[in-house]
PDB file of C-alpha atoms in Angstrom:
ATOM      1  CA  UNK A 132      71.003  85.881  80.593  1.00  0.00           C
ATOM      2  CA  UNK A 133      71.012  89.067  82.644  1.00  0.00           C
ATOM      3  CA  UNK A 134      71.663  89.334  86.361  1.00  0.00           C
ATOM      4  CA  UNK A 135      72.208  91.844  89.108  1.00  0.00           C
ATOM      5  CA  UNK A 136      75.965  92.051  88.455  1.00  0.00           C
ATOM      6  CA  UNK A 137      75.654  92.815  84.734  1.00  0.00           C
ATOM      7  CA  UNK A 138      78.309  95.260  83.559  1.00  0.00           C
ATOM      8  CA  UNK A 139      80.603  94.802  86.589  1.00  0.00           C
ATOM      9  CA  UNK A 140      84.158  93.647  85.938  1.00  0.00           C
ATOM     10  CA  UNK A 141      85.776  92.358  89.142  1.00  0.00           C
ATOM     11  CA  UNK A 142      89.569  91.992  88.894  1.00  0.00           C
ATOM     12  CA  UNK A 143      91.498  90.615  91.846  1.00  0.00           C
ATOM     13  CA  UNK A 144      95.122  90.112  92.717  1.00  0.00           C
ATOM     14  CA  UNK A 145      95.925  86.477  93.541  1.00  0.00           C
ATOM     15  CA  UNK A 146      98.585  86.010  96.222  1.00  0.00           C
ATOM     16  CA  UNK A 147      97.597  87.510  99.550  1.00  0.00           C
ATOM     17  CA  UNK A 148      94.228  88.655  98.189  1.00  0.00           C
ATOM     18  CA  UNK A 149      92.263  85.857  96.551  1.00  0.00           C
ATOM     19  CA  UNK A 150      94.431  83.007  97.798  1.00  0.00           C
ATOM     20  CA  UNK A 151      97.321  81.907  99.969  1.00  0.00           C
ATOM     21  CA  UNK A 152      99.677  80.171  97.530  1.00  0.00           C
ATOM     22  CA  UNK A 153      97.098  78.061  95.627  1.00  0.00           C
ATOM     23  CA  UNK A 154      94.540  77.729  98.414  1.00  0.00           C
ATOM     24  CA  UNK A 155      91.368  79.757  97.856  1.00  0.00           C
ATOM     25  CA  UNK A 156      88.902  80.040 100.746  1.00  0.00           C
ATOM     26  CA  UNK A 157      85.694  78.165 100.003  1.00  0.00           C
ATOM     27  CA  UNK A 158      83.739  81.318 100.767  1.00  0.00           C
ATOM     28  CA  UNK A 159      85.535  83.132  97.925  1.00  0.00           C
ATOM     29  CA  UNK A 160      84.868  80.297  95.471  1.00  0.00           C
ATOM     30  CA  UNK A 161      81.150  80.208  96.217  1.00  0.00           C
ATOM     31  CA  UNK A 162      80.815  83.998  96.068  1.00  0.00           C
ATOM     32  CA  UNK A 163      82.613  84.202  92.712  1.00  0.00           C
ATOM     33  CA  UNK A 164      80.417  81.440  91.296  1.00  0.00           C
ATOM     34  CA  UNK A 165      77.354  83.442  92.368  1.00  0.00           C
ATOM     35  CA  UNK A 166      78.817  86.678  90.963  1.00  0.00           C
ATOM     36  CA  UNK A 167      79.373  85.130  87.527  1.00  0.00           C
ATOM     37  CA  UNK A 168      75.991  83.378  87.529  1.00  0.00           C
ATOM     38  CA  UNK A 169      74.393  86.792  88.113  1.00  0.00           C
ATOM     39  CA  UNK A 170      76.082  88.303  85.064  1.00  0.00           C
ATOM     40  CA  UNK A 171      79.378  89.530  86.534  1.00  0.00           C
ATOM     41  CA  UNK A 172      82.715  89.429  84.714  1.00  0.00           C
ATOM     42  CA  UNK A 173      85.490  87.978  86.884  1.00  0.00           C
ATOM     43  CA  UNK A 174      89.234  87.826  86.270  1.00  0.00           C
ATOM     44  CA  UNK A 175      92.630  87.782  87.952  1.00  0.00           C
ATOM     45  CA  UNK A 176      95.264  90.507  87.776  1.00  0.00           C
ATOM     46  CA  UNK A 177      98.473  88.936  89.011  1.00  0.00           C
ATOM     47  CA  UNK A 178     102.236  88.994  88.970  1.00  0.00           C
ATOM     48  CA  UNK A 179     102.225  85.310  88.105  1.00  0.00           C
ATOM     49  CA  UNK A 180     102.703  84.088  84.553  1.00  0.00           C
ATOM     50  CA  UNK A 181      99.672  82.425  83.017  1.00  0.00           C
ATOM     51  CA  UNK A 182     101.095  78.902  83.372  1.00  0.00           C
ATOM     52  CA  UNK A 183     101.396  79.335  87.147  1.00  0.00           C
ATOM     53  CA  UNK A 184      97.925  80.873  87.347  1.00  0.00           C
ATOM     54  CA  UNK A 185      96.071  77.776  86.152  1.00  0.00           C
ATOM     55  CA  UNK A 186      96.133  76.337  89.685  1.00  0.00           C
ATOM     56  CA  UNK A 187      93.970  79.326  90.627  1.00  0.00           C
ATOM     57  CA  UNK A 188      91.679  79.660  87.615  1.00  0.00           C
ATOM     58  CA  UNK A 189      90.840  75.956  87.680  1.00  0.00           C
ATOM     59  CA  UNK A 190      89.126  76.615  91.027  1.00  0.00           C
ATOM     60  CA  UNK A 191      87.070  79.700  90.133  1.00  0.00           C
ATOM     61  CA  UNK A 192      85.086  80.762  87.022  1.00  0.00           C
ATOM     62  CA  UNK A 193      87.373  83.271  85.258  1.00  0.00           C
ATOM     63  CA  UNK A 194      85.091  84.273  82.378  1.00  0.00           C
ATOM     64  CA  UNK A 195      87.121  87.077  80.756  1.00  0.00           C
ATOM     65  CA  UNK A 196      90.856  87.247  79.912  1.00  0.00           C
ATOM     66  CA  UNK A 197      93.336  87.629  82.759  1.00  0.00           C
ATOM     67  CA  UNK A 198      96.228  90.023  83.319  1.00  0.00           C
ATOM     68  CA  UNK A 199      99.458  88.200  84.177  1.00  0.00           C
ATOM     69  CA  UNK A 200     103.080  89.143  84.938  1.00  0.00           C
ATOM     70  CA  UNK A 201     101.989  92.556  86.236  1.00  0.00           C
ATOM     71  CA  UNK A 202     100.541  93.552  82.874  1.00  0.00           C
ATOM     72  CA  UNK A 203     103.118  91.908  80.592  1.00  0.00           C
ATOM     73  CA  UNK A 204     100.635  89.222  79.487  1.00  0.00           C
ATOM     74  CA  UNK A 205      96.958  89.350  78.536  1.00  0.00           C
ATOM     75  CA  UNK A 206      95.784  85.752  78.444  1.00  0.00           C
ATOM     76  CA  UNK A 207      92.485  84.042  77.612  1.00  0.00           C
ATOM     77  CA  UNK A 208      92.160  81.140  80.059  1.00  0.00           C
ATOM     78  CA  UNK A 209      89.000  79.845  78.394  1.00  0.00           C
ATOM     79  CA  UNK A 210      90.553  79.641  74.921  1.00  0.00           C
ATOM     80  CA  UNK A 211      94.026  78.860  76.350  1.00  0.00           C
ATOM     81  CA  UNK A 212      95.754  81.444  74.202  1.00  0.00           C
ATOM     82  CA  UNK A 213      97.933  84.509  74.608  1.00  0.00           C
ATOM     83  CA  UNK A 214      96.209  87.691  73.470  1.00  0.00           C
ATOM     84  CA  UNK A 215      99.272  89.885  73.922  1.00  0.00           C
ATOM     85  CA  UNK A 216     102.683  89.532  75.542  1.00  0.00           C
ATOM     86  CA  UNK A 217     105.586  91.908  76.108  1.00  0.00           C
ATOM     87  CA  UNK A 218     109.193  90.931  76.822  1.00  0.00           C
ATOM     88  CA  UNK A 219     111.937  92.836  78.580  1.00  0.00           C
ATOM     89  CA  UNK A 220     114.134  94.846  76.212  1.00  0.00           C
ATOM     90  CA  UNK A 221     117.551  93.394  75.429  1.00  0.00           C
ATOM     91  CA  UNK A 222     119.156  95.918  77.802  1.00  0.00           C
ATOM     92  CA  UNK A 223     117.810  93.779  80.652  1.00  0.00           C
ATOM     93  CA  UNK A 224     120.779  91.398  80.451  1.00  0.00           C
ATOM     94  CA  UNK A 225     123.305  94.206  81.001  1.00  0.00           C
ATOM     95  CA  UNK A 226     121.194  95.742  83.765  1.00  0.00           C
ATOM     96  CA  UNK A 227     120.945  92.382  85.509  1.00  0.00           C
ATOM     97  CA  UNK A 228     124.713  91.913  85.287  1.00  0.00           C
ATOM     98  CA  UNK A 229     125.258  95.321  86.894  1.00  0.00           C
ATOM     99  CA  UNK A 230     122.708  94.659  89.655  1.00  0.00           C
ATOM    100  CA  UNK A 231     124.334  91.319  90.469  1.00  0.00           C
ATOM    101  CA  UNK A 232     127.744  93.011  90.621  1.00  0.00           C
ATOM    102  CA  UNK A 233     126.486  95.757  92.934  1.00  0.00           C
ATOM    103  CA  UNK A 234     124.368  93.430  95.109  1.00  0.00           C
ATOM    104  CA  UNK A 235     126.021  89.987  95.081  1.00  0.00           C
ATOM    105  CA  UNK A 236     124.167  88.974  98.258  1.00  0.00           C
ATOM    106  CA  UNK A 237     120.652  89.106  96.777  1.00  0.00           C
ATOM    107  CA  UNK A 238     118.946  86.315  94.889  1.00  0.00           C
ATOM    108  CA  UNK A 239     117.756  86.330  91.276  1.00  0.00           C
ATOM    109  CA  UNK A 240     114.905  84.535  89.535  1.00  0.00           C
ATOM    110  CA  UNK A 241     114.166  84.955  85.812  1.00  0.00           C
ATOM    111  CA  UNK A 242     110.786  84.297  84.218  1.00  0.00           C
ATOM    112  CA  UNK A 243     111.132  83.113  80.632  1.00  0.00           C
ATOM    113  CA  UNK A 244     108.877  80.943  78.489  1.00  0.00           C
ATOM    114  CA  UNK A 245     106.504  80.806  81.500  1.00  0.00           C
ATOM    115  CA  UNK A 246     109.130  79.094  83.657  1.00  0.00           C
ATOM    116  CA  UNK A 247     110.404  80.586  86.927  1.00  0.00           C
ATOM    117  CA  UNK A 248     114.129  79.800  86.995  1.00  0.00           C
ATOM    118  CA  UNK A 249     116.100  80.451  90.179  1.00  0.00           C
ATOM    119  CA  UNK A 250     119.575  81.632  89.175  1.00  0.00           C
ATOM    120  CA  UNK A 251     120.759  82.407  92.699  1.00  0.00           C
ATOM    121  CA  UNK A 252     118.828  82.216  95.973  1.00  0.00           C
ATOM    122  CA  UNK A 253     121.032  84.770  97.773  1.00  0.00           C
ATOM    123  CA  UNK A 254     121.382  85.268 101.511  1.00  0.00           C
ATOM    124  CA  UNK A 255     117.790  86.450 102.031  1.00  0.00           C
ATOM    125  CA  UNK A 256     116.014  83.156 101.247  1.00  0.00           C
ATOM    126  CA  UNK A 257     114.755  82.700 104.798  1.00  0.00           C
ATOM    127  CA  UNK A 258     111.388  82.756 106.571  1.00  0.00           C
ATOM    128  CA  UNK A 259     108.348  83.168 104.339  1.00  0.00           C
ATOM    129  CA  UNK A 260     110.492  83.435 101.191  1.00  0.00           C
ATOM    130  CA  UNK A 261     112.249  80.163 102.043  1.00  0.00           C
ATOM    131  CA  UNK A 262     108.843  78.507 102.487  1.00  0.00           C
ATOM    132  CA  UNK A 263     107.591  79.931  99.203  1.00  0.00           C
ATOM    133  CA  UNK A 264     110.653  78.789  97.243  1.00  0.00           C
ATOM    134  CA  UNK A 265     110.467  75.276  98.696  1.00  0.00           C
ATOM    135  CA  UNK A 266     106.686  75.058  98.194  1.00  0.00           C
ATOM    136  CA  UNK A 267     106.735  76.062  94.541  1.00  0.00           C
ATOM    137  CA  UNK A 268     109.823  73.934  93.849  1.00  0.00           C
ATOM    138  CA  UNK A 269     107.931  70.934  95.235  1.00  0.00           C
ATOM    139  CA  UNK A 270     105.101  71.695  92.804  1.00  0.00           C
ATOM    140  CA  UNK A 271     107.563  71.943  89.914  1.00  0.00           C
ATOM    141  CA  UNK A 272     106.716  75.598  89.336  1.00  0.00           C
ATOM    142  CA  UNK A 273     110.106  77.027  90.344  1.00  0.00           C
ATOM    143  CA  UNK A 274     113.235  75.353  88.961  1.00  0.00           C
ATOM    144  CA  UNK A 275     116.962  75.835  89.497  1.00  0.00           C
ATOM    145  CA  UNK A 276     118.988  76.786  86.454  1.00  0.00           C
ATOM    146  CA  UNK A 277     121.458  79.112  84.784  1.00  0.00           C
ATOM    147  CA  UNK A 278     121.065  82.216  82.661  1.00  0.00           C
ATOM    148  CA  UNK A 279     122.751  80.441  79.748  1.00  0.00           C
ATOM    149  CA  UNK A 280     120.041  77.757  79.648  1.00  0.00           C
ATOM    150  CA  UNK A 281     117.112  80.156  79.382  1.00  0.00           C
ATOM    151  CA  UNK A 282     114.791  80.964  76.529  1.00  0.00           C
ATOM    152  CA  UNK A 283     116.026  84.309  75.151  1.00  0.00           C
ATOM    153  CA  UNK A 284     112.806  86.283  75.703  1.00  0.00           C
ATOM    154  CA  UNK A 285     112.575  87.227  79.388  1.00  0.00           C
ATOM    155  CA  UNK A 286     109.196  88.287  80.772  1.00  0.00           C
ATOM    156  CA  UNK A 287     110.449  89.585  84.114  1.00  0.00           C
ATOM    157  CA  UNK A 288     113.264  89.352  86.645  1.00  0.00           C
ATOM    158  CA  UNK A 289     112.750  89.010  90.377  1.00  0.00           C
ATOM    159  CA  UNK A 290     115.339  90.039  92.954  1.00  0.00           C
ATOM    160  CA  UNK A 291     114.969  88.015  96.155  1.00  0.00           C
ATOM    161  CA  UNK A 292     115.720  90.448  98.966  1.00  0.00           C
ATOM    162  CA  UNK A 293     114.195  91.983 102.083  1.00  0.00           C
ATOM    163  CA  UNK A 294     114.173  95.067 104.283  1.00  0.00           C
ATOM    164  CA  UNK A 295     116.697  97.878 103.901  1.00  0.00           C
ATOM    165  CA  UNK A 296     118.660  95.937 101.306  1.00  0.00           C
ATOM    166  CA  UNK A 297     115.572  95.910  99.069  1.00  0.00           C
ATOM    167  CA  UNK A 298     115.272  99.691  99.355  1.00  0.00           C
ATOM    168  CA  UNK A 299     118.977 100.050  98.556  1.00  0.00           C
ATOM    169  CA  UNK A 300     118.613  97.892  95.438  1.00  0.00           C
ATOM    170  CA  UNK A 301     115.504  99.776  94.346  1.00  0.00           C
ATOM    171  CA  UNK A 302     117.208 103.151  94.839  1.00  0.00           C
ATOM    172  CA  UNK A 303     120.323 102.043  92.945  1.00  0.00           C
ATOM    173  CA  UNK A 304     118.214 100.804  90.042  1.00  0.00           C
ATOM    174  CA  UNK A 305     116.209 104.029  89.895  1.00  0.00           C
ATOM    175  CA  UNK A 306     119.399 106.125  89.982  1.00  0.00           C
ATOM    176  CA  UNK A 307     121.174 104.176  87.249  1.00  0.00           C
ATOM    177  CA  UNK A 308     118.737 102.320  84.984  1.00  0.00           C
ATOM    178  CA  UNK A 309     115.273 103.895  84.737  1.00  0.00           C
ATOM    179  CA  UNK A 310     116.078 105.549  81.398  1.00  0.00           C
ATOM    180  CA  UNK A 311     116.455 102.164  79.701  1.00  0.00           C
ATOM    181  CA  UNK A 312     112.801 101.217  79.282  1.00  0.00           C
ATOM    182  CA  UNK A 313     112.612  99.070  82.412  1.00  0.00           C
ATOM    183  CA  UNK A 314     111.341  99.710  85.927  1.00  0.00           C
ATOM    184  CA  UNK A 315     111.262  97.893  89.257  1.00  0.00           C
ATOM    185  CA  UNK A 316     108.451  97.500  91.768  1.00  0.00           C
ATOM    186  CA  UNK A 317     108.049  95.875  95.158  1.00  0.00           C
ATOM    187  CA  UNK A 318     105.489  93.090  94.808  1.00  0.00           C
ATOM    188  CA  UNK A 319     105.996  91.280  98.137  1.00  0.00           C
ATOM    189  CA  UNK A 320     108.148  91.795 101.257  1.00  0.00           C
ATOM    190  CA  UNK A 321     110.825  89.696  99.508  1.00  0.00           C
ATOM    191  CA  UNK A 322     110.303  90.343  95.756  1.00  0.00           C
ATOM    192  CA  UNK A 323     111.662  93.351  93.853  1.00  0.00           C
ATOM    193  CA  UNK A 324     110.497  92.808  90.280  1.00  0.00           C
ATOM    194  CA  UNK A 325     111.946  94.199  87.056  1.00  0.00           C
ATOM    195  CA  UNK A 326     109.534  94.538  84.110  1.00  0.00           C
ATOM    196  CA  UNK A 327     109.045  96.663  81.012  1.00  0.00           C
ATOM    197  CA  UNK A 328     108.518 100.317  81.926  1.00  0.00           C
ATOM    198  CA  UNK A 329     105.365 100.513  79.799  1.00  0.00           C
ATOM    199  CA  UNK A 330     103.646  97.777  81.791  1.00  0.00           C
ATOM    200  CA  UNK A 331     101.892  97.436  85.107  1.00  0.00           C
ATOM    201  CA  UNK A 332      98.591  95.978  86.292  1.00  0.00           C
ATOM    202  CA  UNK A 333      96.868  99.259  85.463  1.00  0.00           C
ATOM    203  CA  UNK A 334      97.924  99.190  81.802  1.00  0.00           C
ATOM    204  CA  UNK A 335      96.843  95.562  81.640  1.00  0.00           C
ATOM    205  CA  UNK A 336      93.392  96.488  82.932  1.00  0.00           C
ATOM    206  CA  UNK A 337      93.108  99.374  80.466  1.00  0.00           C
ATOM    207  CA  UNK A 338      93.882  96.959  77.633  1.00  0.00           C
ATOM    208  CA  UNK A 339      91.327  94.466  78.947  1.00  0.00           C
ATOM    209  CA  UNK A 340      88.664  97.147  79.317  1.00  0.00           C
ATOM    210  CA  UNK A 341      89.295  98.222  75.731  1.00  0.00           C
ATOM    211  CA  UNK A 342      89.011  94.614  74.592  1.00  0.00           C
ATOM    212  CA  UNK A 343      85.694  94.100  76.400  1.00  0.00           C
ATOM    213  CA  UNK A 344      84.335  97.448  75.263  1.00  0.00           C
ATOM    214  CA  UNK A 345      80.871  98.646  76.257  1.00  0.00           C
ATOM    215  CA  UNK A 346      80.153  95.497  78.257  1.00  0.00           C
ATOM    216  CA  UNK A 347      82.122  96.987  81.171  1.00  0.00           C
ATOM    217  CA  UNK A 348      80.114  99.596  83.039  1.00  0.00           C
ATOM    218  CA  UNK A 349      82.083  99.435  86.290  1.00  0.00           C
ATOM    219  CA  UNK A 350      85.558  98.156  87.177  1.00  0.00           C
ATOM    220  CA  UNK A 351      86.138  96.874  90.722  1.00  0.00           C
ATOM    221  CA  UNK A 352      89.627  95.823  91.882  1.00  0.00           C
ATOM    222  CA  UNK A 353      90.955  94.005  94.949  1.00  0.00           C
ATOM    223  CA  UNK A 354      94.582  93.961  96.094  1.00  0.00           C
ATOM    224  CA  UNK A 355      97.099  93.995  98.899  1.00  0.00           C
ATOM    225  CA  UNK A 356     100.531  95.132  97.679  1.00  0.00           C
ATOM    226  CA  UNK A 357     102.329  98.026  95.981  1.00  0.00           C
ATOM    227  CA  UNK A 358     101.961  96.557  92.493  1.00  0.00           C
ATOM    228  CA  UNK A 359      98.189  96.763  92.962  1.00  0.00           C
ATOM    229  CA  UNK A 360      98.202 100.571  93.210  1.00  0.00           C
ATOM    230  CA  UNK A 361      98.249 100.970  89.417  1.00  0.00           C
ATOM    231  CA  UNK A 362      95.206  98.678  89.323  1.00  0.00           C
ATOM    232  CA  UNK A 363      93.479 100.921  91.875  1.00  0.00           C
ATOM    233  CA  UNK A 364      94.029 103.975  89.678  1.00  0.00           C
ATOM    234  CA  UNK A 365      92.011 102.385  86.869  1.00  0.00           C
ATOM    235  CA  UNK A 366      89.162 101.254  89.112  1.00  0.00           C
ATOM    236  CA  UNK A 367      85.756 102.728  89.737  1.00  0.00           C
ATOM    237  CA  UNK A 368      85.936 101.022  93.141  1.00  0.00           C
ATOM    238  CA  UNK A 369      89.248  99.891  94.638  1.00  0.00           C
ATOM    239  CA  UNK A 370      89.405  97.474  97.561  1.00  0.00           C
ATOM    240  CA  UNK A 371      92.199  96.437  99.936  1.00  0.00           C
ATOM    241  CA  UNK A 372      92.301  93.350 102.118  1.00  0.00           C
ATOM    242  CA  UNK A 373      92.982  93.648 105.835  1.00  0.00           C
ATOM    243  CA  UNK A 374      96.645  92.563 105.525  1.00  0.00           C
ATOM    244  CA  UNK A 375      97.430  95.050 102.739  1.00  0.00           C
ATOM    245  CA  UNK A 376     100.447  97.342 102.897  1.00  0.00           C
ATOM    246  CA  UNK A 377      99.621 100.604 104.727  1.00  0.00           C
ATOM    247  CA  UNK A 378      99.879 102.715 101.551  1.00  0.00           C
ATOM    248  CA  UNK A 379      97.567 100.313  99.719  1.00  0.00           C
ATOM    249  CA  UNK A 380      94.995 100.459 102.503  1.00  0.00           C
ATOM    250  CA  UNK A 381      95.187 104.262 102.448  1.00  0.00           C
ATOM    251  CA  UNK A 382      94.559 104.464  98.688  1.00  0.00           C
ATOM    252  CA  UNK A 383      91.640 102.011  98.663  1.00  0.00           C
ATOM    253  CA  UNK A 384      88.015 103.112  98.521  1.00  0.00           C
ATOM    254  CA  UNK A 385      86.909 100.073 100.519  1.00  0.00           C
ATOM    255  CA  UNK A 386      88.578  97.891 103.167  1.00  0.00           C
ATOM    256  CA  UNK A 387      87.529  94.262 103.632  1.00  0.00           C
ATOM    257  CA  UNK A 388      88.510  91.340 105.837  1.00  0.00           C
ATOM    258  CA  UNK A 389      91.534  89.041 105.772  1.00  0.00           C
ATOM    259  CA  UNK A 390      92.477  87.134 102.626  1.00  0.00           C
ATOM    260  CA  UNK A 391      91.850  83.673 104.015  1.00  0.00           C
ATOM    261  CA  UNK A 392      88.553  84.612 105.620  1.00  0.00           C
ATOM    262  CA  UNK A 393      87.088  85.440 102.215  1.00  0.00           C
ATOM    263  CA  UNK A 394      88.090  89.013 101.369  1.00  0.00           C
ATOM    264  CA  UNK A 395      86.877  88.715  97.768  1.00  0.00           C
ATOM    265  CA  UNK A 396      83.550  87.358  99.032  1.00  0.00           C
ATOM    266  CA  UNK A 397      83.291  90.481 101.212  1.00  0.00           C
ATOM    267  CA  UNK A 398      83.620  92.625  98.077  1.00  0.00           C
ATOM    268  CA  UNK A 399      80.958  90.664  96.218  1.00  0.00           C
ATOM    269  CA  UNK A 400      78.587  90.899  99.175  1.00  0.00           C
ATOM    270  CA  UNK A 401      79.180  94.673  99.282  1.00  0.00           C
ATOM    271  CA  UNK A 402      78.364  94.933  95.572  1.00  0.00           C
ATOM    272  CA  UNK A 403      75.277  92.826  96.093  1.00  0.00           C
ATOM    273  CA  UNK A 404      73.982  95.210  98.756  1.00  0.00           C
ATOM    274  CA  UNK A 405      74.622  98.164  96.437  1.00  0.00           C
ATOM    275  CA  UNK A 406      72.549  96.736  93.593  1.00  0.00           C
ATOM    276  CA  UNK A 407      69.750  95.246  95.720  1.00  0.00           C
TER     277      UNK A 407
END
């Protein structure tokens, strides 16, 4: 059945854009339901692994595969199957050992087998990061553990750090380790993430667009943080929420309201006015 949003693929970041933790504004839910009913394709493009994303996709109609772990996973939530997945190269273990030696005060979390394992919380687990760690631990989505206990294929590594120390860690990594097939990106004020150098949200969206083929006439993205910039570069229309990082706001084609006031609904209403 055709509708006014036929051919539009809407891909949104999750945390800080579509939702706050796992809470999605009712206005967003209703707007996405309307968007899909009128022929739109809706998905998420997130740093979360697919297992942690189910709390989101169970609330909204995700009707095409999602991009998870900043492009490392392409996952079909309807069929509950992995379409493609990339792991960090084996050099990651040596790089992590060096980073921990150089920055013993920062925390480390490893994502492996879709489990977020906290190896060390570090001295920066305060404020919003402290709340996030405690909240997701209470939900059973973050666990404490050791490197030795982990599944050998790591999807990503998160350094838990803030402020100037984050910039120092990022600069050290870029000076010493970028030639080894891995890169780092800031994904939140307290997360510096290490993933495969060939992956980001933009590459994930390119792969999804190829998979969907001619059905996609227009790609619209919504985000708030630095890891969303690669998503913006692939978009026909890029959108930033009100709380987005200054650089993200500057690069966006469209600015909308705050996350928890229904930023994604704002985008859908804008698209609706365009096609009316």
